[in-house]
Coordinates of C-alpha atoms and ligand atoms in Angstrom, one line a residue:
Chain A
X1 CA -30.3 40.0 2.6
X2 CA -29.9 40.6 6.3
X3 CA -29.5 38.6 9.4
X4 CA -29.1 39.4 13.1
X5 CA -25.9 39.2 15.1
X6 CA -26.5 36.8 18.0
X7 CA -24.0 38.7 20.1
X8 CA -25.2 42.3 19.9
X9 CA -28.5 41.9 18.0
X10 CA -27.2 44.3 15.3
X11 CA -28.2 43.9 11.6
X12 CA -25.6 42.1 9.4
X13 CA -25.7 42.4 5.6
X14 CA -25.2 39.0 3.9
X15 CA -23.6 38.7 0.5
X16 CA -26.0 37.9 -2.3
X17 CA -24.4 34.5 -3.0
X18 CA -23.9 33.8 0.7
X19 CA -22.4 30.3 1.4
X20 CA -23.3 28.1 4.4
X21 CA -20.2 28.2 6.7
X22 CA -19.2 31.6 5.5
X23 CA -17.5 33.7 8.1
X24 CA -18.6 37.4 8.5
X25 CA -17.7 40.1 11.0
X26 CA -20.4 42.0 12.8
X27 CA -19.9 45.7 12.0
X28 CA -21.4 46.7 15.3
X29 CA -19.6 44.5 17.8
X30 CA -16.8 43.0 15.8
X31 CA -17.8 39.4 16.6
X32 CA -16.8 36.7 14.0
X33 CA -20.0 35.0 12.9
X34 CA -20.7 31.8 11.0
X35 CA -23.5 31.6 8.5
X36 CA -25.8 28.5 8.8
X37 CA -29.0 27.5 7.1
X38 CA -32.2 26.7 9.1
X39 CA -35.6 26.2 7.6
X40 CA -34.2 27.5 4.3
X41 CA -33.2 30.8 5.9
X42 CA -29.6 31.9 6.5
X43 CA -28.9 32.7 10.2
X44 CA -25.8 33.6 12.1
X45 CA -24.0 32.1 15.1
X46 CA -20.8 32.9 16.9
X47 CA -17.9 31.2 15.1
X48 CA -15.8 28.7 17.1
X49 CA -12.0 29.2 17.1
X50 CA -10.8 27.1 14.2
X51 CA -7.2 26.7 12.9
X52 CA -5.9 26.1 9.4
X53 CA -5.9 22.9 7.3
X54 CA -2.9 20.7 7.2
X55 CA -1.9 17.5 5.4
X56 CA 0.4 16.2 2.7
Chain B
X1 CA 20.8 6.8 13.1
X2 CA 19.9 9.1 10.3
X3 CA 16.3 10.3 9.6
X4 CA 15.6 11.5 6.1
X5 CA 12.4 13.0 4.5
X6 CA 12.1 12.8 0.7
X7 CA 9.3 14.8 -0.8
X8 CA 7.4 13.7 -3.8
X9 CA 9.5 15.8 -6.2
X10 CA 12.8 14.6 -4.7
X11 CA 11.5 11.1 -5.4
X12 CA 11.9 11.7 -9.1
X13 CA 15.5 10.9 -8.2
X14 CA 14.6 7.8 -6.1
X15 CA 17.2 5.5 -7.6
X16 CA 20.0 7.8 -6.8
X17 CA 18.7 8.6 -3.3
X18 CA 18.5 4.8 -2.7
X19 CA 22.0 4.3 -3.9
X20 CA 23.3 7.0 -1.7
X21 CA 21.3 6.1 1.4
X22 CA 22.6 2.5 1.3
X23 CA 25.8 3.8 3.0
X24 CA 23.8 5.0 6.0
X25 CA 21.6 2.0 6.8
X26 CA 19.8 1.3 9.0
X27 CA 18.0 4.6 8.6
X28 CA 14.5 5.9 8.7
X29 CA 13.1 7.4 5.5
X30 CA 9.8 9.3 5.5
X31 CA 8.4 9.9 2.0
X32 CA 5.9 12.2 0.3
X33 CA 4.2 11.8 -3.0
X34 CA 1.3 14.3 -3.3
X35 CA 1.6 14.7 -7.1
X36 CA 1.3 11.0 -7.6
X37 CA -1.8 10.9 -5.5
X38 CA -3.3 13.6 -7.6
X39 CA -2.5 11.7 -10.9
X40 CA -4.1 8.5 -9.6
X41 CA -7.1 10.3 -8.2
X42 CA -7.7 11.7 -11.7
X43 CA -7.3 8.2 -13.2
X44 CA -9.9 6.9 -10.8
X45 CA -12.3 9.7 -11.6
X46 CA -11.8 11.4 -8.2
X47 CA -11.2 15.2 -8.8
X48 CA -8.8 16.5 -6.2
X49 CA -10.1 19.6 -4.4
X50 CA -7.4 22.0 -3.4
X51 CA -8.3 24.4 -0.5
X52 CA -6.6 27.6 0.5
X53 CA -6.3 28.5 4.1
X54 CA -6.7 32.1 5.3
X55 CA -2.9 32.4 5.6
X56 CA -2.6 31.4 1.9
X57 CA -1.4 27.8 2.3
X58 CA -2.8 25.6 -0.4
X59 CA -3.5 22.0 0.6
X60 CA -5.4 19.0 -0.7
X61 CA -8.8 18.5 0.7
X62 CA -9.1 14.8 1.5
X63 CA -12.6 13.3 1.3
X64 CA -13.3 9.6 1.9
X65 CA -12.7 8.6 -1.8
X66 CA -9.5 10.7 -2.0
X67 CA -8.2 9.1 1.2
X68 CA -8.7 5.7 -0.3
X69 CA -6.5 6.7 -3.3
X70 CA -4.1 8.4 -0.9
X71 CA -3.5 5.2 1.1
X72 CA -3.2 3.0 -2.0
X73 CA -0.6 5.3 -3.7
X74 CA 1.4 6.3 -0.5
X75 CA 1.4 3.0 1.5
X76 CA 1.0 0.7 -1.6
X77 CA 2.6 1.9 -4.8
X78 CA 5.2 4.5 -3.7
X79 CA 6.2 2.8 -0.4
X80 CA 6.9 -0.5 -2.2
X81 CA 8.7 1.2 -5.1
X82 CA 11.1 2.9 -2.7
X83 CA 11.6 -0.4 -0.7
X84 CA 12.4 -2.2 -4.0
X85 CA 15.0 0.4 -4.9
X86 CA 16.7 0.0 -1.5
X87 CA 16.6 -3.8 -1.8
X88 CA 18.3 -3.4 -5.2
X89 CA 21.1 -1.6 -3.3
X90 CA 21.4 -4.4 -0.7
X91 CA 19.6 -2.5 2.0
X92 CA 17.4 -4.6 4.3
X93 CA 14.4 -2.4 4.0
X94 CA 10.9 -2.6 5.4
X95 CA 8.0 -0.4 4.4
X96 CA 5.3 0.6 6.8
X97 CA 2.9 3.5 7.2
X98 CA 2.4 5.7 10.3
X99 CA -0.8 3.8 10.9
X100 CA 1.1 0.5 11.5
X101 CA 2.0 -0.1 15.1
X102 CA 0.3 2.4 15.4
X103 CA 3.3 4.7 15.1
X104 CA 1.7 8.1 14.3
X105 CA -1.4 9.1 16.1
X106 CA -3.2 12.1 14.6
X107 CA -6.2 14.3 15.5
X108 CA -8.7 14.9 12.7
X109 CA -10.0 18.4 12.3
X110 CA -13.7 18.5 12.7
X111 CA -13.9 21.8 10.8
X112 CA -11.4 23.9 8.8
X113 CA -11.5 27.4 7.5
X114 CA -10.8 27.8 3.7
X115 CA -10.9 30.7 1.4
X116 CA -13.5 30.6 -1.4
X117 CA -14.2 33.5 -3.8
X118 CA -11.9 35.5 -1.6
X119 CA -14.1 34.9 1.4
X120 CA -13.5 32.8 4.5
X121 CA -15.7 29.8 4.9
X122 CA -16.0 27.0 7.6
X123 CA -16.3 23.5 6.0
X124 CA -16.2 20.0 7.5
X125 CA -12.6 18.8 7.9
X126 CA -11.4 16.2 5.5
X127 CA -9.5 13.0 6.4
X128 CA -6.4 15.0 7.2
X129 CA -4.8 15.0 10.6
X130 CA -2.3 16.8 12.8
X131 CA 0.1 14.4 14.6
X132 CA -0.5 14.4 18.3
X133 CA 1.5 11.4 19.4
X134 CA 4.3 9.2 18.2
X135 CA 5.0 5.6 19.3
X136 CA 8.5 4.6 18.2
X137 CA 8.3 0.9 19.3
X138 CA 7.6 -0.5 15.8
X139 CA 10.4 1.5 14.2
X140 CA 12.8 0.6 17.0
X141 CA 11.9 -3.1 16.6
X142 CA 12.7 -2.8 12.9
X143 CA 16.0 -0.9 13.5
X144 CA 17.1 -3.5 16.1
X145 CA 16.5 -6.2 13.6
X146 CA 18.8 -4.4 11.2
X147 CA 16.1 -3.1 8.9
X148 CA 15.9 0.4 7.5
X149 CA 12.4 1.8 7.7
X150 CA 10.5 3.4 4.8
X151 CA 7.4 5.3 6.3
X152 CA 4.4 6.5 4.3
X153 CA 2.7 9.6 5.7
X154 CA -0.6 8.0 6.9
X155 CA -1.6 8.1 10.5
X156 CA -4.1 6.5 12.8
X157 CA -6.8 9.0 13.9
X158 CA -7.8 9.3 17.6
X159 CA -11.2 7.9 16.5
X160 CA -9.5 4.9 14.7
X161 CA -9.9 6.4 11.2
X162 CA -6.9 6.5 8.7
X163 CA -5.7 10.0 8.1
X164 CA -3.5 11.9 5.6
X165 CA -0.7 13.6 7.4
X166 CA 1.9 16.0 6.2
X167 CA 5.2 14.3 5.4
X168 CA 7.3 17.1 6.8
X169 CA 5.3 17.1 10.0
X170 CA 5.7 13.3 10.3
X171 CA 9.5 13.7 9.9
X172 CA 9.7 16.5 12.5
X173 CA 7.6 14.5 15.0
X174 CA 9.7 11.4 14.4
X175 CA 12.9 13.6 14.9
X176 CA 11.6 14.7 18.4
X177 CA 10.7 11.1 19.3
X178 CA 13.7 9.2 17.8
X179 CA 16.4 11.9 18.4
X180 CA 18.4 10.9 15.3
X181 CA 21.9 12.2 14.7
X182 CA 20.5 14.4 12.0
X183 CA 17.3 15.0 10.1
X184 CA 17.8 15.6 6.3
X185 CA 14.9 17.1 4.4
X186 CA 15.2 16.5 0.7
X187 CA 13.0 18.6 -1.6
X188 CA 13.3 20.0 -5.1
X189 CA 15.1 23.2 -4.1
X190 CA 18.7 23.8 -2.9
X191 CA 17.8 24.9 0.6
X192 CA 16.5 28.2 2.0
X193 CA 17.2 31.4 0.0
X194 CA 16.8 35.0 1.3
X195 CA 16.7 37.7 -1.3
X196 CA 18.2 35.3 -3.9
X197 CA 21.2 34.2 -1.8
X198 CA 21.4 30.8 -0.2
X199 CA 21.5 30.5 3.6
X200 CA 24.3 28.0 4.7
X201 CA 23.5 27.8 8.3
X202 CA 21.4 29.4 11.1
X203 CA 20.4 28.8 14.7
X204 CA 17.0 27.5 15.6
X205 CA 16.1 31.0 16.8
X206 CA 17.1 32.5 13.4
X207 CA 15.1 29.8 11.6
X208 CA 12.0 30.7 13.6
X209 CA 12.4 34.4 12.7
X210 CA 13.1 33.6 9.0
X211 CA 10.0 31.4 8.8
X212 CA 7.9 34.5 9.0
X213 CA 9.7 36.0 5.9
X214 CA 9.7 33.1 3.4
X215 CA 6.9 31.8 1.3
X216 CA 4.4 29.1 2.2
X217 CA 5.8 25.6 2.0
X218 CA 9.3 26.6 3.0
X219 CA 7.9 28.5 6.0
X220 CA 6.4 25.3 7.4
X221 CA 9.6 23.4 6.8
X222 CA 11.6 26.2 8.6
X223 CA 9.3 26.3 11.5
X224 CA 9.5 22.5 12.0
X225 CA 13.2 22.6 11.5
X226 CA 13.5 25.3 14.1
X227 CA 11.5 23.2 16.6
X228 CA 13.5 20.0 15.9
X229 CA 16.8 22.0 16.3
X230 CA 15.5 23.5 19.5
X231 CA 15.0 20.0 20.8
X232 CA 18.7 19.1 19.9
X233 CA 18.4 17.6 16.4
X234 CA 20.4 19.3 13.6
X235 CA 18.3 19.7 10.5
X236 CA 19.6 20.0 6.9
X237 CA 17.3 21.2 4.1
X238 CA 18.7 20.3 0.7
X239 CA 18.0 19.3 -2.8
X240 CA 17.2 15.6 -3.4
X241 CA 17.7 16.0 -7.2
X242 CA 21.5 15.9 -7.2
X243 CA 24.0 13.1 -7.3
X244 CA 24.6 11.6 -3.8
X245 CA 22.0 14.0 -2.3
X246 CA 22.3 12.7 1.3
X247 CA 26.1 12.7 1.3
X248 CA 26.1 16.2 -0.1
X249 CA 23.6 17.4 2.5
X250 CA 25.6 15.9 5.3
X251 CA 28.8 17.3 3.8
X252 CA 27.7 20.9 3.9
X253 CA 25.4 21.6 1.0
X254 CA 21.9 23.0 1.6
X255 CA 20.8 25.0 4.6
X256 CA 21.4 23.7 8.1
X257 CA 19.4 24.6 11.2
X258 CA 21.6 24.1 14.3
X259 CA 20.6 23.2 17.9
Chain C
X1 CA 2.6 -18.7 17.3
X2 CA -0.4 -19.0 15.1
X3 CA -0.3 -18.5 11.3
X4 CA -3.6 -17.6 9.6
X5 CA -4.5 -17.2 5.9
X6 CA -7.7 -15.2 5.2
X7 CA -8.8 -15.2 1.5
X8 CA -10.5 -12.3 -0.1
X9 CA -14.0 -13.7 0.5
X10 CA -13.3 -14.5 4.1
X11 CA -12.3 -10.8 4.5
X12 CA -15.9 -9.8 4.0
X13 CA -16.0 -10.8 7.7
X14 CA -12.8 -8.9 8.6
X15 CA -14.2 -7.2 11.7
X16 CA -15.1 -10.4 13.3
X17 CA -11.9 -12.2 12.2
X18 CA -10.0 -9.3 13.8
X19 CA -12.0 -9.5 17.0
X20 CA -11.4 -13.2 17.3
X21 CA -7.7 -13.1 16.3
X22 CA -7.0 -10.5 19.1
X23 CA -6.9 -13.4 21.6
X24 CA -4.0 -15.1 19.7
X25 CA -1.6 -12.2 19.3
X26 CA 1.2 -12.0 18.3
X27 CA 0.2 -13.9 15.2
X28 CA 1.0 -13.8 11.5
X29 CA -1.9 -13.2 9.1
X30 CA -1.5 -13.6 5.3
X31 CA -4.4 -12.1 3.4
X32 CA -5.8 -12.4 -0.1
X33 CA -8.1 -10.0 -2.0
X34 CA -8.3 -10.9 -5.7
X35 CA -11.9 -9.7 -6.1
X36 CA -11.0 -6.3 -4.8
X37 CA -8.1 -6.0 -7.2
X38 CA -10.4 -6.8 -10.0
X39 CA -12.9 -4.2 -9.0
X40 CA -10.2 -1.5 -8.7
X41 CA -8.6 -2.6 -12.0
X42 CA -12.0 -1.9 -13.7
X43 CA -12.3 1.5 -12.0
X44 CA -8.9 2.4 -13.4
X45 CA -9.7 1.2 -16.9
X46 CA -7.5 -1.9 -16.7
X47 CA -9.5 -4.9 -17.9
X48 CA -8.4 -8.0 -16.0
X49 CA -7.4 -10.8 -18.3
X50 CA -8.2 -14.3 -16.9
X51 CA -6.2 -17.1 -18.4
X52 CA -7.0 -20.8 -18.3
X53 CA -4.2 -23.3 -17.9
X54 CA -4.2 -26.6 -19.9
X55 CA -5.3 -28.4 -16.7
X56 CA -8.3 -26.0 -16.4
X57 CA -7.1 -23.7 -13.6
X58 CA -8.2 -20.1 -14.1
X59 CA -6.0 -17.4 -13.0
X60 CA -5.5 -13.7 -13.3
X61 CA -3.0 -12.7 -15.9
X62 CA -0.9 -9.9 -14.4
X63 CA 0.5 -7.4 -16.8
X64 CA 2.5 -4.3 -15.7
X65 CA -0.6 -2.1 -15.2
X66 CA -2.5 -4.8 -13.4
X67 CA 0.5 -5.4 -11.1
X68 CA 0.5 -1.7 -10.2
X69 CA -3.2 -2.0 -9.1
X70 CA -2.5 -5.3 -7.4
X71 CA 0.2 -3.7 -5.2
X72 CA -1.9 -0.6 -4.5
X73 CA -4.9 -2.7 -3.4
X74 CA -3.1 -5.5 -1.6
X75 CA -0.2 -3.7 0.1
X76 CA -2.1 -0.4 0.4
X77 CA -5.8 -0.5 0.8
X78 CA -6.5 -4.0 2.1
X79 CA -3.4 -4.4 4.2
X80 CA -4.0 -1.1 6.1
X81 CA -7.8 -1.8 6.5
X82 CA -7.0 -5.1 8.2
X83 CA -4.3 -3.5 10.3
X84 CA -6.8 -0.8 11.4
X85 CA -9.4 -3.4 12.4
X86 CA -6.8 -5.2 14.5
X87 CA -5.7 -1.9 16.1
X88 CA -9.4 -1.3 16.9
X89 CA -9.2 -4.5 18.9
X90 CA -6.1 -3.5 20.8
X91 CA -3.7 -5.7 18.8
X92 CA -0.3 -4.2 18.1
X93 CA -0.3 -4.8 14.4
X94 CA 2.1 -4.1 11.6
X95 CA 1.3 -4.5 7.9
X96 CA 4.0 -5.5 5.4
X97 CA 4.2 -7.2 2.1
X98 CA 6.3 -10.2 1.1
X99 CA 8.5 -7.8 -0.8
X100 CA 9.5 -6.0 2.4
X101 CA 12.7 -7.4 4.0
X102 CA 12.7 -9.1 1.5
X103 CA 10.6 -11.8 3.1
X104 CA 9.2 -13.7 0.1
X105 CA 11.5 -14.3 -3.0
X106 CA 9.7 -15.6 -6.1
X107 CA 10.7 -16.7 -9.5
X108 CA 8.8 -15.2 -12.4
X109 CA 7.7 -17.4 -15.2
X110 CA 9.2 -16.3 -18.5
X111 CA 6.5 -18.1 -20.5
X112 CA 3.2 -19.7 -19.6
X113 CA 0.8 -22.0 -21.5
X114 CA -2.8 -20.9 -21.7
X115 CA -5.9 -22.2 -23.4
X116 CA -7.5 -19.8 -26.0
X117 CA -10.3 -20.8 -28.3
X118 CA -9.8 -24.3 -27.0
X119 CA -6.3 -24.3 -28.2
X120 CA -3.0 -24.3 -26.3
X121 CA -0.9 -21.2 -26.7
X122 CA 2.5 -20.0 -25.2
X123 CA 2.4 -16.4 -24.0
X124 CA 4.9 -14.3 -22.1
X125 CA 4.5 -14.8 -18.4
X126 CA 2.9 -12.0 -16.4
X127 CA 4.1 -10.5 -13.2
X128 CA 3.2 -13.6 -11.3
X129 CA 5.7 -15.6 -9.4
X130 CA 6.2 -18.9 -7.6
X131 CA 7.8 -18.5 -4.1
X132 CA 11.3 -20.1 -4.1
X133 CA 12.7 -18.7 -0.8
X134 CA 11.5 -17.3 2.5
X135 CA 13.5 -15.1 4.8
X136 CA 11.8 -14.9 8.2
X137 CA 14.0 -12.3 9.8
X138 CA 11.6 -9.4 9.3
X139 CA 8.7 -11.3 10.6
X140 CA 10.7 -12.5 13.6
X141 CA 11.9 -9.0 14.4
X142 CA 8.2 -7.9 14.4
X143 CA 7.0 -10.8 16.5
X144 CA 9.9 -10.3 19.0
X145 CA 8.8 -6.7 19.3
X146 CA 5.4 -7.9 20.3
X147 CA 3.8 -7.0 16.9
X148 CA 1.3 -9.2 15.0
X149 CA 2.2 -9.2 11.3
X150 CA -0.3 -8.7 8.5
X151 CA 1.3 -9.8 5.2
X152 CA 0.1 -8.9 1.6
X153 CA 0.9 -11.6 -1.1
X154 CA 3.5 -9.6 -3.0
X155 CA 7.0 -11.0 -3.5
X156 CA 10.3 -9.8 -4.7
X157 CA 11.3 -11.5 -7.9
X158 CA 14.7 -13.0 -8.4
X159 CA 15.4 -10.1 -11.0
X160 CA 14.3 -7.5 -8.4
X161 CA 10.8 -7.0 -9.9
X162 CA 7.7 -7.0 -7.7
X163 CA 5.5 -10.1 -8.3
X164 CA 1.9 -11.2 -7.6
X165 CA 2.0 -14.5 -5.6
X166 CA -0.7 -16.8 -4.5
X167 CA -1.8 -16.2 -0.9
X168 CA -2.2 -19.9 -0.1
X169 CA 1.2 -20.5 -1.4
X170 CA 2.6 -17.7 0.7
X171 CA 0.9 -19.1 3.8
X172 CA 2.2 -22.6 3.1
X173 CA 5.8 -21.4 2.5
X174 CA 5.6 -19.3 5.7
X175 CA 4.4 -22.4 7.5
X176 CA 7.5 -24.4 6.4
X177 CA 9.8 -21.5 7.4
X178 CA 8.2 -20.4 10.7
X179 CA 6.9 -23.7 12.0
X180 CA 3.9 -22.2 13.7
X181 CA 1.8 -24.2 16.2
X182 CA -1.0 -24.3 13.5
X183 CA -1.8 -22.9 10.1
X184 CA -5.5 -21.9 9.8
X185 CA -6.8 -21.3 6.3
X186 CA -10.0 -19.3 6.2
X187 CA -12.0 -19.2 3.0
X188 CA -15.7 -19.0 2.2
X189 CA -16.4 -22.7 2.5
X190 CA -16.7 -24.9 5.6
X191 CA -13.7 -27.1 4.7
X192 CA -13.2 -30.0 2.4
X193 CA -16.3 -32.0 1.3
X194 CA -16.2 -35.4 -0.4
X195 CA -19.5 -36.4 -2.1
X196 CA -21.3 -33.8 -0.2
X197 CA -20.1 -34.9 3.3
X198 CA -17.6 -32.8 5.2
X199 CA -14.2 -34.3 6.1
X200 CA -13.3 -33.7 9.7
X201 CA -9.7 -34.9 9.7
X202 CA -7.2 -36.7 7.6
X203 CA -3.5 -37.5 7.5
X204 CA -1.2 -35.6 5.1
X205 CA -1.0 -38.7 3.0
X206 CA -4.8 -38.8 2.7
X207 CA -4.8 -35.1 1.8
X208 CA -2.4 -35.6 -1.0
X209 CA -4.6 -38.4 -2.4
X210 CA -7.8 -36.4 -2.0
X211 CA -6.2 -33.4 -3.8
X212 CA -6.5 -35.4 -7.0
X213 CA -10.2 -35.9 -6.5
X214 CA -11.5 -32.4 -5.6
X215 CA -12.0 -29.4 -7.9
X216 CA -9.5 -26.7 -8.7
X217 CA -8.9 -24.1 -6.0
X218 CA -9.5 -26.6 -3.2
X219 CA -7.0 -29.1 -4.8
X220 CA -4.2 -26.6 -4.5
X221 CA -5.2 -25.9 -0.9
X222 CA -5.2 -29.6 0.0
X223 CA -1.8 -30.2 -1.7
X224 CA -0.2 -27.4 0.1
X225 CA -1.9 -28.4 3.4
X226 CA -0.5 -31.9 2.8
X227 CA 3.0 -30.6 2.4
X228 CA 2.8 -28.4 5.4
X229 CA 1.5 -31.3 7.5
X230 CA 4.2 -33.6 6.2
X231 CA 6.7 -31.0 7.5
X232 CA 5.0 -31.2 10.9
X233 CA 2.5 -28.3 10.9
X234 CA -1.1 -29.1 11.5
X235 CA -3.4 -27.3 9.0
X236 CA -7.1 -26.4 9.5
X237 CA -9.2 -25.4 6.5
X238 CA -12.3 -23.7 7.7
X239 CA -14.9 -21.0 7.0
X240 CA -13.9 -17.4 7.8
X241 CA -17.5 -16.2 7.5
X242 CA -18.7 -17.4 10.9
X243 CA -18.7 -15.9 14.4
X244 CA -15.3 -16.5 16.0
X245 CA -13.9 -18.3 12.9
X246 CA -10.4 -18.8 14.3
X247 CA -11.6 -20.1 17.6
X248 CA -14.0 -22.5 15.9
X249 CA -11.3 -23.7 13.5
X250 CA -8.9 -24.4 16.4
X251 CA -11.8 -26.0 18.4
X252 CA -12.6 -28.7 15.8
X253 CA -14.6 -27.2 13.0
X254 CA -13.6 -27.4 9.4
X255 CA -11.1 -30.0 8.0
X256 CA -7.8 -30.7 9.7
X257 CA -4.8 -32.1 7.9
X258 CA -2.6 -33.8 10.5
X259 CA 1.2 -34.3 10.5
Chain D
X1 CA -1.8 -22.8 -44.6
X2 CA 1.1 -25.1 -44.1
X3 CA 4.5 -25.1 -42.4
X4 CA 7.3 -27.6 -41.9
X5 CA 8.2 -29.5 -38.8
X6 CA 11.7 -28.7 -37.8
X7 CA 12.1 -32.1 -36.3
X8 CA 11.1 -34.5 -39.1
X9 CA 10.6 -32.1 -42.0
X10 CA 7.0 -33.2 -42.4
X11 CA 4.2 -30.8 -43.4
X12 CA 2.0 -29.4 -40.6
X13 CA -1.4 -27.9 -41.3
X14 CA -1.9 -24.5 -39.5
X15 CA -5.4 -23.4 -38.4
X16 CA -6.8 -20.6 -40.5
X17 CA -6.8 -18.2 -37.5
X18 CA -3.4 -19.4 -36.3
X19 CA -2.0 -17.4 -33.2
X20 CA 1.7 -16.7 -32.5
X21 CA 2.7 -19.0 -29.7
X22 CA 0.1 -21.6 -30.5
X23 CA 1.1 -25.2 -29.7
X24 CA 0.6 -27.8 -32.4
X25 CA 1.5 -31.5 -32.7
X26 CA 3.3 -32.8 -35.7
X27 CA 1.2 -35.7 -37.0
X28 CA 4.2 -37.4 -38.5
X29 CA 6.7 -37.4 -35.6
X30 CA 4.5 -36.4 -32.6
X31 CA 6.7 -33.4 -31.6
X32 CA 5.1 -30.5 -29.8
X33 CA 5.7 -27.4 -31.9
X34 CA 5.3 -23.7 -31.2
X35 CA 4.1 -21.3 -33.9
X36 CA 6.2 -18.1 -34.4
X37 CA 6.1 -15.2 -36.8
X38 CA 9.1 -14.3 -39.0
X39 CA 9.0 -11.9 -41.9
X40 CA 5.2 -12.0 -41.8
X41 CA 5.2 -15.8 -42.3
X42 CA 4.2 -18.4 -39.6
X43 CA 7.0 -20.9 -38.9
X44 CA 7.4 -23.7 -36.3
X45 CA 10.0 -24.5 -33.7
X46 CA 10.2 -27.2 -31.1
X47 CA 8.3 -26.1 -27.9
X48 CA 10.2 -25.7 -24.6
X49 CA 8.9 -27.5 -21.6
X50 CA 6.6 -25.0 -19.8
X51 CA 4.5 -25.4 -16.7
X52 CA 1.3 -23.8 -15.7
X53 CA 0.5 -20.2 -14.5
X54 CA 0.2 -19.4 -10.8
X55 CA -0.6 -16.3 -8.7
X56 CA -3.3 -14.9 -6.5
Ligands
LIG1 ZN1 -22.7 42.1 16.8
LIG2 ZN1 7.5 -33.8 -37.2

């Protein structure tokens, strides 16, 4: 399964069991990309900067 | 005034901690209790979900049902059990949560990154927050009235929601705001060890360096201790499972991080 | 200062009660919540046992496991939900239980008489208490600090045990000790009715007489109202399910028992 | 099933499904008696004065 990098337009290989929200790196431009589902297809968008979890 | 944090495992020794603490009243005691929340969640058919952050820190994922159990156990059961033990020892004690006042204001994470199947994934943030502001007026009103304060690690979110917050973080934020004589952190270990040998004392700068070298859990404790010490509050990290654990910690046992 | 009791059923309207109460802060609010305790007991596999006294009054029998749920729901879940609603309205609110301080001291019954199969039987008393002393110093410290107080009906037993106490009784005992301007008792009915017609006002002597004529539940309320009024505190018994329920009660709706 | 009244010594008839703690009245002297179990037999003792239950 493949999708396109929204930054450089390059092809990105998706894992077979890809999960919505999964973070991938574009091999062409190095951007961190987030997988999302749209019309039952997996697409990619640039990931926001997100820290770690916290709590008791 | 003394500020003490007792984690869930140190609380196995709650009667002895209460007996010892009585000599230092009025004080402020922040408690943990994650294991008890887990056991009650299971009783109520809520399966706890543990998430692992990219840096390897495991934490409880708090959904709406889990938050309900969290508040009931932390602000209800445990908080009142600790207050009862202190009352047994003649301490005028009042139990509140960080939500009351409000005392602790936290920001809820909209999204968090977790590790699943060894891969990083963005999921909606649970009802967990990072403390962004502290209002000490409720605690000060209680202390002025001669009451020791027992505080459960629940905060008020910036959107008005109740949030699960880390007890160590609550203690550290209260240390910055209250400027106690000392902050004593009681857990189930004897302090910080490096290559098997216990560290007696260190500066806040050394603590910040060492935080990078020790395992998760203790690294967060050291980092917060370093910041509290940088702000002028001496921190002692010690075992809560001994006889007179507070007196021992103040008397030189455990690891101290100095301003 | 205003003292308000809101029963579990009135709390179905908690957002509106909080909105209305904001105008009267700082106040003291005693809450109930028996129905919620029952529903959580069932969730946790604890079957509530209802006992009937020889005079026909039904009450919950509180064993050790039920007490645990009682404290978690009353002092944890409900107390913090009400505090959150008040904070939403800008009220500086602090939630405590009667055990904190300690504020309410109760005596546990060693034995009680219940009716089973139509026959009277002596059984060990549950974790239920009758309030025998009130210490207002914690509440006064909070009020002086500008905080409204939300109090869960849990008391400290004379043997140090936590006890379930009746919310109406807690409110009445606090009325005697705090001498508020008024005590407003919000439930799910419009006040006291005699032969289908609502009673607007009565003296404390009339209330004591009337208590003999009305059904269980309301008879206890009237008896306590009578005693509070005898001690100089005007009591209003009104519905908590309306818009602005506190303002309506203070403005003439419901039944008032006058000193 | 029968037991003896500790006040007047009279015979008191116990219900077939008698419960420990059950309160009975002695027909001879009018005393209020409490059933208790001892060595798997039901016996009677004078009942203490006990009020009603209370609580939320
Ligand atoms: Zn790219
Ligand atoms: Zn007899």
